[in-house]
Coordinates of C-alpha atoms and ligand atoms in Angstrom, one line a residue:
M1 CA 89.0 92.4 68.6
S2 CA 88.1 95.9 69.7
L3 CA 85.4 96.4 72.3
P4 CA 82.1 97.7 71.0
K5 CA 82.0 101.4 70.8
L6 CA 80.3 103.1 73.7
K7 CA 80.1 106.8 74.1
L8 CA 76.6 107.6 75.2
V9 CA 77.6 110.7 77.1
S10 CA 80.7 112.8 77.4
L11 CA 81.6 114.8 80.5
E12 CA 82.7 118.3 80.3
F13 CA 83.4 121.0 82.9
A14 CA 82.9 124.7 82.9
S15 CA 83.4 127.3 85.6
T16 CA 79.9 128.8 85.1
W17 CA 76.6 127.8 83.6
N18 CA 75.6 131.2 82.3
D19 CA 74.7 131.2 78.6
A20 CA 74.6 127.4 78.7
Q21 CA 71.8 127.2 76.1
A22 CA 71.2 123.6 77.2
D23 CA 68.3 121.2 76.5
L24 CA 68.2 120.3 80.2
C25 CA 69.7 121.8 83.3
V26 CA 69.9 119.8 86.5
V27 CA 69.9 121.4 89.9
I28 CA 71.0 119.4 93.0
A29 CA 69.5 120.9 96.2
D30 CA 69.5 119.8 99.9
E31 CA 66.4 119.6 102.2
G32 CA 68.1 122.3 104.2
D33 CA 67.9 124.7 101.2
F34 CA 64.2 125.0 101.8
S35 CA 62.0 126.2 104.7
E36 CA 58.2 126.3 104.7
G37 CA 57.8 125.9 101.0
R38 CA 60.4 128.5 100.1
V39 CA 63.9 128.6 98.9
S40 CA 65.9 129.7 101.9
S41 CA 69.6 129.3 101.0
P42 CA 71.3 132.1 99.2
A43 CA 73.2 129.7 97.0
L44 CA 70.0 128.0 95.8
A45 CA 68.2 131.3 95.4
K46 CA 70.9 132.4 92.9
L47 CA 70.5 129.2 90.9
D48 CA 66.7 129.7 91.1
A49 CA 67.1 133.1 89.6
D50 CA 69.2 131.7 86.8
V51 CA 66.4 129.2 85.8
G52 CA 63.5 131.7 85.9
L53 CA 62.4 131.0 89.5
V54 CA 60.9 127.6 88.7
I55 CA 62.6 126.1 91.8
S56 CA 60.7 128.4 94.2
E57 CA 57.5 127.7 92.2
L58 CA 58.0 123.9 92.6
A59 CA 58.8 124.5 96.3
S60 CA 55.6 126.5 96.9
L61 CA 53.6 123.6 95.3
K62 CA 55.5 121.2 97.6
D63 CA 56.6 119.4 94.4
F64 CA 60.2 119.7 95.3
E65 CA 61.7 120.0 98.8
G66 CA 65.2 118.6 98.3
K67 CA 64.3 115.2 99.8
W68 CA 66.7 112.3 99.0
L69 CA 66.4 111.4 95.3
Q70 CA 63.2 113.4 95.0
A71 CA 62.9 114.6 91.4
A72 CA 60.8 117.3 89.8
A73 CA 61.0 118.3 86.1
T74 CA 59.5 121.4 84.5
L75 CA 59.9 123.7 81.5
S76 CA 62.1 126.7 82.0
P77 CA 60.3 130.0 81.3
S78 CA 63.4 132.0 80.6
K79 CA 64.5 129.7 77.8
T80 CA 67.9 131.4 78.0
L81 CA 69.8 128.9 80.2
A82 CA 67.9 125.8 79.3
K83 CA 64.7 124.4 77.9
R84 CA 64.0 122.1 80.8
V85 CA 64.9 122.1 84.5
L86 CA 65.3 118.9 86.5
C87 CA 65.5 119.4 90.3
L88 CA 67.1 116.5 92.2
G89 CA 67.0 116.2 96.0
A90 CA 70.2 115.4 97.9
G91 CA 68.4 114.9 101.2
K92 CA 69.7 115.8 104.6
K93 CA 73.2 117.1 105.2
T94 CA 74.1 114.2 107.5
D95 CA 75.0 111.7 104.8
R96 CA 77.7 113.0 102.6
S97 CA 79.4 110.0 101.2
P98 CA 81.0 109.5 97.8
A99 CA 78.6 106.7 97.2
R100 CA 75.6 109.1 97.7
A101 CA 77.1 111.6 95.3
R102 CA 77.6 108.8 92.8
Q103 CA 74.0 107.6 93.3
I104 CA 72.7 111.1 92.3
G105 CA 74.9 111.0 89.3
V106 CA 73.5 107.6 88.3
R107 CA 70.1 109.1 88.6
I108 CA 71.0 112.0 86.3
G109 CA 72.5 109.5 83.8
E110 CA 69.4 107.4 83.8
E111 CA 67.2 110.5 83.2
V112 CA 69.3 111.6 80.3
A113 CA 69.3 108.1 78.9
K114 CA 65.5 107.9 79.3
M115 CA 64.9 111.3 77.5
G116 CA 67.2 110.0 74.7
A117 CA 70.6 111.2 73.8
G118 CA 69.3 112.5 70.5
K119 CA 66.7 114.6 72.1
V120 CA 68.6 115.9 75.1
S121 CA 72.1 116.5 73.7
K122 CA 73.2 119.3 75.9
V123 CA 72.9 119.0 79.7
V124 CA 74.3 121.3 82.4
V125 CA 74.5 120.3 86.1
N126 CA 74.8 122.7 89.0
G127 CA 73.8 122.7 92.6
S128 CA 73.7 124.1 96.1
S129 CA 74.1 120.8 97.9
R130 CA 77.6 119.9 99.2
L131 CA 77.2 116.7 97.3
F132 CA 77.8 119.0 94.3
T133 CA 79.9 121.9 95.7
D134 CA 82.5 119.6 97.2
V135 CA 84.9 119.0 94.3
D136 CA 85.6 115.3 95.1
L137 CA 81.9 114.5 95.6
A138 CA 81.0 116.3 92.4
A139 CA 83.6 114.3 90.6
Q140 CA 82.1 111.1 92.0
M141 CA 78.7 112.4 90.8
A142 CA 80.2 112.8 87.3
V143 CA 81.4 109.2 87.4
G144 CA 77.8 108.2 88.3
V145 CA 76.4 110.1 85.3
R146 CA 78.5 107.9 83.0
M147 CA 77.5 104.8 84.9
G148 CA 73.8 105.8 84.6
T149 CA 73.9 106.2 80.9
Y150 CA 75.8 103.0 80.2
K151 CA 74.1 100.3 78.2
Y152 CA 75.6 97.3 76.4
P153 CA 75.5 98.2 72.7
S154 CA 72.7 96.4 70.9
L155 CA 73.6 93.4 68.7
N156 CA 70.8 94.4 66.5
P157 CA 72.0 97.2 64.1
S158 CA 68.5 98.5 63.4
D159 CA 68.1 99.3 67.1
D160 CA 67.8 102.8 68.6
A161 CA 71.0 102.2 70.5
K162 CA 73.0 102.8 67.3
K163 CA 71.4 106.2 66.9
D164 CA 72.3 107.1 70.5
L165 CA 75.9 106.2 69.8
E166 CA 76.0 108.6 66.9
T167 CA 74.8 111.5 69.0
P168 CA 76.3 111.3 72.5
A169 CA 74.9 113.8 75.0
V170 CA 77.4 116.3 76.5
V171 CA 76.9 116.7 80.2
T172 CA 78.7 119.8 81.6
F173 CA 79.3 120.2 85.3
A174 CA 79.3 123.9 86.1
H175 CA 81.9 124.0 88.9
A176 CA 84.2 126.8 90.0
S177 CA 87.4 125.0 90.7
A178 CA 87.4 121.5 89.7
S179 CA 89.1 120.8 86.4
D180 CA 91.6 118.2 87.9
A181 CA 89.0 116.2 89.7
F182 CA 86.9 116.1 86.6
R183 CA 89.8 115.1 84.4
K184 CA 90.2 112.2 86.8
A185 CA 86.4 111.4 86.7
N186 CA 86.7 111.1 82.9
I187 CA 89.7 108.8 83.1
L188 CA 87.9 106.6 85.7
S189 CA 84.8 106.5 83.6
E190 CA 86.7 105.4 80.5
S191 CA 88.1 102.6 82.6
I192 CA 84.8 101.6 84.2
D193 CA 83.1 101.5 80.8
A194 CA 85.8 99.3 79.3
C195 CA 85.6 97.0 82.3
R196 CA 81.8 96.8 82.1
L197 CA 81.9 96.1 78.3
L198 CA 84.1 93.1 79.0
Q199 CA 81.9 91.9 81.9
D200 CA 78.6 92.2 80.0
G201 CA 79.8 90.7 76.8
P202 CA 78.4 87.2 76.1
P203 CA 80.8 84.3 76.8
N204 CA 80.7 83.1 73.2
I205 CA 82.3 86.4 72.3
V206 CA 84.3 87.3 75.4
T207 CA 86.6 84.3 75.5
P208 CA 90.0 84.2 77.1
K209 CA 91.6 85.1 73.7
Y210 CA 89.2 88.0 73.2
V211 CA 90.1 89.5 76.5
A212 CA 93.8 89.0 75.8
E213 CA 93.7 90.5 72.4
N214 CA 91.5 93.4 73.5
M215 CA 93.8 94.2 76.4
S216 CA 96.9 93.9 74.2
E217 CA 95.4 96.4 71.9
R218 CA 94.4 98.8 74.6
A219 CA 97.6 98.5 76.6
K220 CA 99.8 99.0 73.6
A221 CA 97.9 102.0 72.5
A222 CA 98.5 103.4 76.0
G223 CA 102.3 102.7 75.7
L224 CA 102.3 99.9 78.3
K225 CA 104.2 96.7 78.2
V226 CA 101.9 93.7 77.7
E227 CA 102.6 90.0 77.6
V228 CA 100.2 87.3 76.7
F229 CA 100.9 83.7 77.4
G230 CA 98.8 81.2 75.5
A231 CA 98.2 77.5 76.2
Q232 CA 101.4 76.2 74.7
K233 CA 103.6 78.6 76.7
L234 CA 101.6 78.2 79.9
R235 CA 102.1 74.4 79.7
Q236 CA 105.8 74.9 79.1
M237 CA 106.1 77.3 82.0
G238 CA 104.4 74.9 84.4
F239 CA 101.0 76.5 84.8
N240 CA 99.6 73.0 85.3
A241 CA 96.8 74.1 87.6
M242 CA 95.5 76.8 85.3
M243 CA 95.8 74.5 82.3
A244 CA 93.8 71.8 84.1
V245 CA 90.9 74.1 84.8
G246 CA 90.8 75.2 81.1
G247 CA 91.3 71.7 79.8
G248 CA 87.7 71.0 79.0
S249 CA 87.2 74.2 76.8
A250 CA 87.9 74.8 73.2
N251 CA 88.8 78.3 74.3
E252 CA 92.3 77.9 75.7
P253 CA 93.6 79.6 78.9
Q254 CA 95.5 82.9 78.5
L255 CA 97.6 84.8 81.1
V256 CA 97.7 88.5 80.4
V257 CA 100.3 90.6 82.1
V258 CA 100.2 94.4 81.8
E259 CA 103.0 96.4 83.3
Y260 CA 103.0 100.1 84.1
V261 CA 106.4 101.5 85.0
P262 CA 106.4 105.2 85.8
E263 CA 109.5 107.4 85.6
K264 CA 109.8 107.6 89.4
Y265 CA 108.6 105.0 91.9
T266 CA 109.6 103.2 95.0
K267 CA 106.8 100.6 95.4
T268 CA 105.5 97.8 93.2
I269 CA 101.9 96.6 93.3
A270 CA 100.6 93.4 91.7
F271 CA 96.8 93.2 91.0
V272 CA 95.7 89.7 90.1
G273 CA 92.2 88.9 88.8
K274 CA 90.2 85.7 88.4
G275 CA 89.2 85.5 84.8
L276 CA 86.7 82.6 84.2
T277 CA 85.0 83.8 81.0
M278 CA 82.4 81.1 81.8
D279 CA 82.1 78.8 84.9
T280 CA 79.8 75.9 84.3
G281 CA 81.2 74.2 87.3
G282 CA 82.8 71.5 85.2
Y283 CA 82.0 67.9 86.1
S284 CA 80.8 69.2 89.5
L285 CA 78.2 70.8 87.3
K286 CA 76.3 73.8 88.5
P287 CA 72.5 73.6 88.7
A288 CA 70.9 75.5 85.8
A289 CA 69.8 78.5 87.9
S290 CA 73.3 78.9 89.4
M291 CA 75.0 78.9 86.0
V292 CA 73.1 82.0 84.9
G293 CA 75.4 85.0 85.3
M294 CA 78.6 83.0 85.4
K295 CA 79.9 85.0 82.4
Y296 CA 80.7 87.5 85.2
D297 CA 83.2 85.1 86.6
M298 CA 85.9 87.0 84.7
S299 CA 85.1 90.3 86.5
G300 CA 88.3 90.1 88.6
S301 CA 90.4 90.2 85.4
A302 CA 88.3 92.9 83.9
I303 CA 89.0 95.0 87.0
T304 CA 92.7 94.5 87.2
L305 CA 93.3 94.9 83.4
S306 CA 91.1 98.0 83.1
S307 CA 92.3 99.8 86.2
V308 CA 95.9 99.7 85.2
L309 CA 95.1 101.8 82.2
A310 CA 93.5 104.5 84.5
I311 CA 96.5 104.3 86.8
A312 CA 98.9 104.8 83.9
E313 CA 96.9 107.7 82.5
L314 CA 96.8 109.4 85.8
K315 CA 100.6 108.9 85.9
L316 CA 100.6 107.7 89.5
P317 CA 104.2 107.2 90.8
V318 CA 103.9 103.5 91.6
R319 CA 104.8 100.5 89.5
V320 CA 101.8 98.3 88.7
I321 CA 101.6 94.8 87.4
A322 CA 98.1 93.8 86.4
I323 CA 97.4 90.2 85.7
G324 CA 94.4 88.5 84.2
A325 CA 94.2 84.7 84.7
L326 CA 91.8 83.7 81.9
A327 CA 90.2 80.3 81.4
E328 CA 86.8 78.7 80.8
N329 CA 85.5 75.9 83.0
M330 CA 83.7 73.5 80.7
I331 CA 83.2 69.8 80.2
D332 CA 84.7 67.4 77.6
A333 CA 87.1 64.5 77.4
H334 CA 90.0 66.7 78.3
A335 CA 88.3 68.4 81.3
Y336 CA 89.8 67.9 84.7
R337 CA 88.2 65.5 87.1
V338 CA 87.2 65.1 90.7
G339 CA 90.1 63.3 92.3
D340 CA 92.9 64.7 90.0
I341 CA 96.0 65.8 91.8
L342 CA 97.6 68.9 90.2
K343 CA 101.1 70.1 90.6
T344 CA 101.0 73.9 90.6
L345 CA 103.6 76.3 89.3
S346 CA 104.8 76.7 92.9
G347 CA 105.4 72.9 93.3
K348 CA 102.6 72.6 95.9
T349 CA 100.0 70.0 95.0
I350 CA 96.2 70.3 95.0
E351 CA 93.7 67.5 95.2
V352 CA 90.6 68.4 93.2
L353 CA 87.5 67.5 95.2
N354 CA 85.1 69.8 93.4
T355 CA 85.7 71.1 89.9
D356 CA 83.5 74.1 90.6
A357 CA 86.0 75.5 93.1
E358 CA 88.1 76.3 90.0
G359 CA 88.9 80.0 90.8
R360 CA 91.4 79.2 93.5
I361 CA 93.1 76.7 91.3
V362 CA 93.7 79.2 88.5
L363 CA 94.7 81.8 91.0
A364 CA 97.2 79.5 92.6
D365 CA 99.4 79.7 89.5
A366 CA 98.8 83.3 88.7
L367 CA 99.5 84.5 92.3
H368 CA 102.7 82.5 92.5
Y369 CA 103.8 83.8 89.2
A370 CA 103.2 87.4 90.3
A371 CA 104.9 87.0 93.6
K372 CA 108.0 85.3 92.2
T373 CA 108.4 87.3 89.0
Y374 CA 107.9 90.8 90.3
A375 CA 108.5 90.6 94.1
P376 CA 105.7 93.1 94.7
D377 CA 105.5 95.2 97.9
Y378 CA 101.7 94.5 97.9
M379 CA 99.5 92.0 96.2
F380 CA 95.7 92.6 95.7
E381 CA 93.6 90.0 94.1
Y382 CA 90.0 90.3 92.9
S383 CA 87.8 87.3 92.4
T384 CA 84.2 86.2 92.2
L385 CA 85.4 83.3 94.3
T386 CA 82.7 82.0 96.5
G387 CA 78.9 81.8 96.6
A388 CA 79.4 81.9 100.4
M389 CA 80.5 85.6 100.0
V390 CA 77.0 86.4 98.6
I391 CA 75.5 84.7 101.6
S392 CA 77.6 86.7 104.0
L393 CA 77.5 90.2 102.6
G394 CA 74.9 90.1 99.8
H395 CA 75.4 92.5 96.9
V396 CA 76.4 95.4 99.1
A397 CA 80.1 95.1 99.8
A398 CA 83.1 92.9 98.9
G399 CA 84.8 90.8 101.6
V400 CA 88.5 91.5 102.2
F401 CA 91.0 89.0 103.7
P402 CA 94.3 90.6 104.6
F403 CA 97.5 88.5 105.0
H404 CA 101.2 88.9 105.9
H405 CA 101.0 92.7 106.7
D406 CA 99.6 94.6 109.5
G407 CA 98.4 97.6 107.5
I408 CA 97.1 96.1 104.2
G409 CA 93.5 95.7 105.5
A410 CA 93.4 99.3 106.7
L411 CA 94.8 100.4 103.4
V412 CA 92.0 98.7 101.4
Q413 CA 89.5 100.1 103.9
K414 CA 90.8 103.6 103.5
A415 CA 90.6 103.3 99.7
S416 CA 87.0 102.1 100.1
D417 CA 86.1 105.0 102.3
A418 CA 87.5 107.5 99.8
T419 CA 85.7 106.0 96.8
G420 CA 82.5 104.6 98.3
E421 CA 83.3 101.1 96.9
G422 CA 82.2 99.1 99.9
V423 CA 84.4 96.5 101.6
W424 CA 84.2 94.6 104.9
L425 CA 87.2 93.1 106.5
L426 CA 86.9 89.4 107.3
P427 CA 88.8 87.0 109.6
T428 CA 92.0 85.1 108.8
F429 CA 92.3 82.7 111.7
E430 CA 94.8 79.9 111.0
E431 CA 92.1 77.3 111.9
Y432 CA 90.4 78.1 108.6
G433 CA 93.6 77.1 106.9
D434 CA 93.6 73.8 108.6
D435 CA 90.3 73.1 106.9
V436 CA 91.9 73.1 103.4
K437 CA 94.9 70.9 104.3
G438 CA 95.1 67.8 102.1
T439 CA 95.7 64.2 102.8
L440 CA 97.0 62.9 99.4
A441 CA 98.1 66.4 98.3
D442 CA 99.3 69.5 100.1
L443 CA 95.9 71.2 99.8
N444 CA 92.3 70.2 99.0
N445 CA 90.4 72.6 96.8
I446 CA 87.4 72.6 99.1
Q447 CA 87.2 72.8 102.8
N448 CA 87.0 69.5 104.8
T449 CA 84.2 70.7 107.0
A450 CA 81.2 71.1 104.7
G451 CA 79.1 74.2 105.0
S452 CA 81.5 76.2 107.2
A453 CA 83.1 79.5 106.4
G454 CA 83.5 78.9 102.6
S455 CA 84.9 82.3 101.9
A456 CA 87.5 82.3 104.7
T457 CA 88.8 78.8 103.9
A458 CA 89.1 79.8 100.2
A459 CA 91.2 82.9 101.3
Q460 CA 93.5 80.6 103.3
F461 CA 94.0 78.4 100.2
L462 CA 95.0 81.5 98.1
K463 CA 97.5 82.8 100.7
E464 CA 99.5 79.6 100.3
F465 CA 100.6 80.9 96.8
V466 CA 101.8 84.4 97.5
D467 CA 105.2 83.5 98.8
G468 CA 104.6 85.4 102.1
K469 CA 104.0 88.8 100.4
P470 CA 101.6 91.3 101.8
F471 CA 98.4 90.1 100.3
A472 CA 94.7 91.1 100.3
H473 CA 92.2 88.8 98.8
I474 CA 89.0 90.7 97.7
D475 CA 86.0 88.5 97.1
I476 CA 83.7 90.3 94.7
A477 CA 81.2 87.5 94.1
G478 CA 78.3 89.7 95.3
V479 CA 79.3 93.0 93.8
A480 CA 80.6 92.3 90.3
D481 CA 77.1 92.5 88.9
A482 CA 73.6 93.4 90.0
N483 CA 75.1 95.5 92.7
Q484 CA 72.8 96.7 95.6
A485 CA 75.4 99.0 97.2
I486 CA 74.8 102.7 97.1
G487 CA 75.7 104.4 93.9
Y488 CA 75.8 101.4 91.6
P489 CA 73.8 100.4 88.6
R490 CA 71.2 97.8 89.6
K491 CA 71.4 95.9 86.3
M492 CA 74.2 94.0 84.5
S493 CA 77.8 94.7 85.4
S494 CA 78.9 97.1 88.1
G495 CA 82.4 98.2 87.2
Y496 CA 83.1 97.8 91.0
G497 CA 86.8 97.8 91.8
I498 CA 88.2 100.2 89.3
Q499 CA 88.0 103.2 91.7
L500 CA 89.1 101.0 94.6
S501 CA 92.2 99.9 92.7
V502 CA 93.1 103.4 91.5
E503 CA 92.8 104.7 95.1
I504 CA 94.9 101.8 96.5
A505 CA 97.6 102.7 93.9
R506 CA 97.4 106.3 94.9
L507 CA 97.7 105.5 98.6
V508 CA 100.7 103.2 98.0
A509 CA 102.4 105.8 95.8
D510 CA 102.1 108.2 98.8
E511 CA 103.9 105.9 101.1
K512 CA 107.6 106.7 101.5
Ligands
LIG1 N1 82.3 81.5 90.5 C1 81.8 80.7 91.6 C2 81.5 81.6 92.8 C3 80.3 82.5 92.6 C4 79.0 82.1 93.0 C5 80.4 83.8 92.1 C6 77.9 82.9 92.9 C7 79.3 84.6 92.0 C8 78.1 84.2 92.4 C9 82.9 79.8 92.1 O1 83.8 79.3 91.1 C10 82.3 78.6 92.7 O2 81.5 77.9 92.1 N2 82.5 78.4 94.0 C11 81.9 77.3 94.7 C12 83.0 76.7 95.7 C13 82.5 75.5 96.4 C14 82.4 74.4 95.4 C15 83.6 75.2 97.4 C16 80.7 77.9 95.5 O3 80.8 78.9 96.0 O4 79.7 77.2 95.5
LIG2 ZN1 83.0 77.5 90.1
LIG3 ZN1 84.1 80.5 89.4

């Protein structure tokens, strides 16, 4: 049950690009590096000399002026450093965010993929822009390169994709002092690729069991503790809510728990992810068009389970529990119904008024289990929870609802600023909670007032199951796939959340 192999490009780092003998060299320049059709910055002039003065030639023709995402490609006359030169514009100096750096990287990756990994097998990247010279930004650019070359391996063996896999391109960043940042970029990229492969896999392959087995394999190989609870065990343990949601599927629910315990730590984090490998809506059936893309409803689990591997490889001094709550929301004689009252693991009861609001039901048990079993200092939960989130923030940022702790919202925001994985803090007024209070049961699984604040009321529902622990609910419904935020692939999965989780873990590890 291994993931398909995916190594379209490998990232390497060298202190200089002299004698690179590459098929392609990429130069990242700012608008400010030019004036009146000439190269004006000494840093760019030096790179220009290295590539046989083609940059100043392109500048004099006004083919390249460093404008944002402007691209100009040419042959290199010197043929010593590289056969081709690609100039990429980083724009004005005013916008210097990690997301912008990543966007340039994605662009490089897409170019390399377009040229063909077989044809362009050796690429070097250098630049005068601070998006490149700043170590952290360059590392973000490197992550973008991997994102840009990603593609889901073809299921047709005669396809070109197979050839690409056999000849991965090597992309070398020529950067003076950056080996650590790039080591981290490679680790993050591995984790992002693994996350995306799980996200993009079709739901007839990526079932709860597939995710569980794949994760066990990867976690064990990394020396981490992993537990998988199948249907029988979950029923025995009292995961009635999760079992109800998965009841209509031949692919039984699975709870995957990966634990990373470093030698030294003071804090424990629990990351919990929604893992619906397919969400048809159940008897509250989704309309046909809304069902498309619901294989991505397991993205929360893909994030939590993939990011813990990166956190472990980076050896961050914080204990991390990553949980994937996996099930499939389908219809058959055993499927749960509208009107059912479920007794959750916590003892609280839920009246099901819409079987399509299944994520919160699965999470009710998973969150309670995490809170009670591990007594974490912080809990973060990722879910493609509500369509209302897409209405509020589109595909640009995730919504964050902080509970039971004054600083947890700021912590997520700080991680977002550092990584360029966009978030927006949203309100947690108690009144939203009143709207999910039940009459026959403790809670209703949809809000009582139709059409009002669907994401905020869902958040209130979840916070009932975390046993008062500091908790941030992160609704990724809009960003898990087809992301429109800066620096993300526009097609298929996004891998959003891996960097956010790793940075959250780093920030918590830094707390005394
Ligand atoms: N998985 C969906 C939410 C979703 C919608 C994710 C669109 C990504 C894109 C979730 O299970 C769902 O169906 N939620 C319902 C809740 C409603 C019935 C209260 C929704 O948002 O319509
Ligand atoms: Zn649903
Ligand atoms: Zn769902």
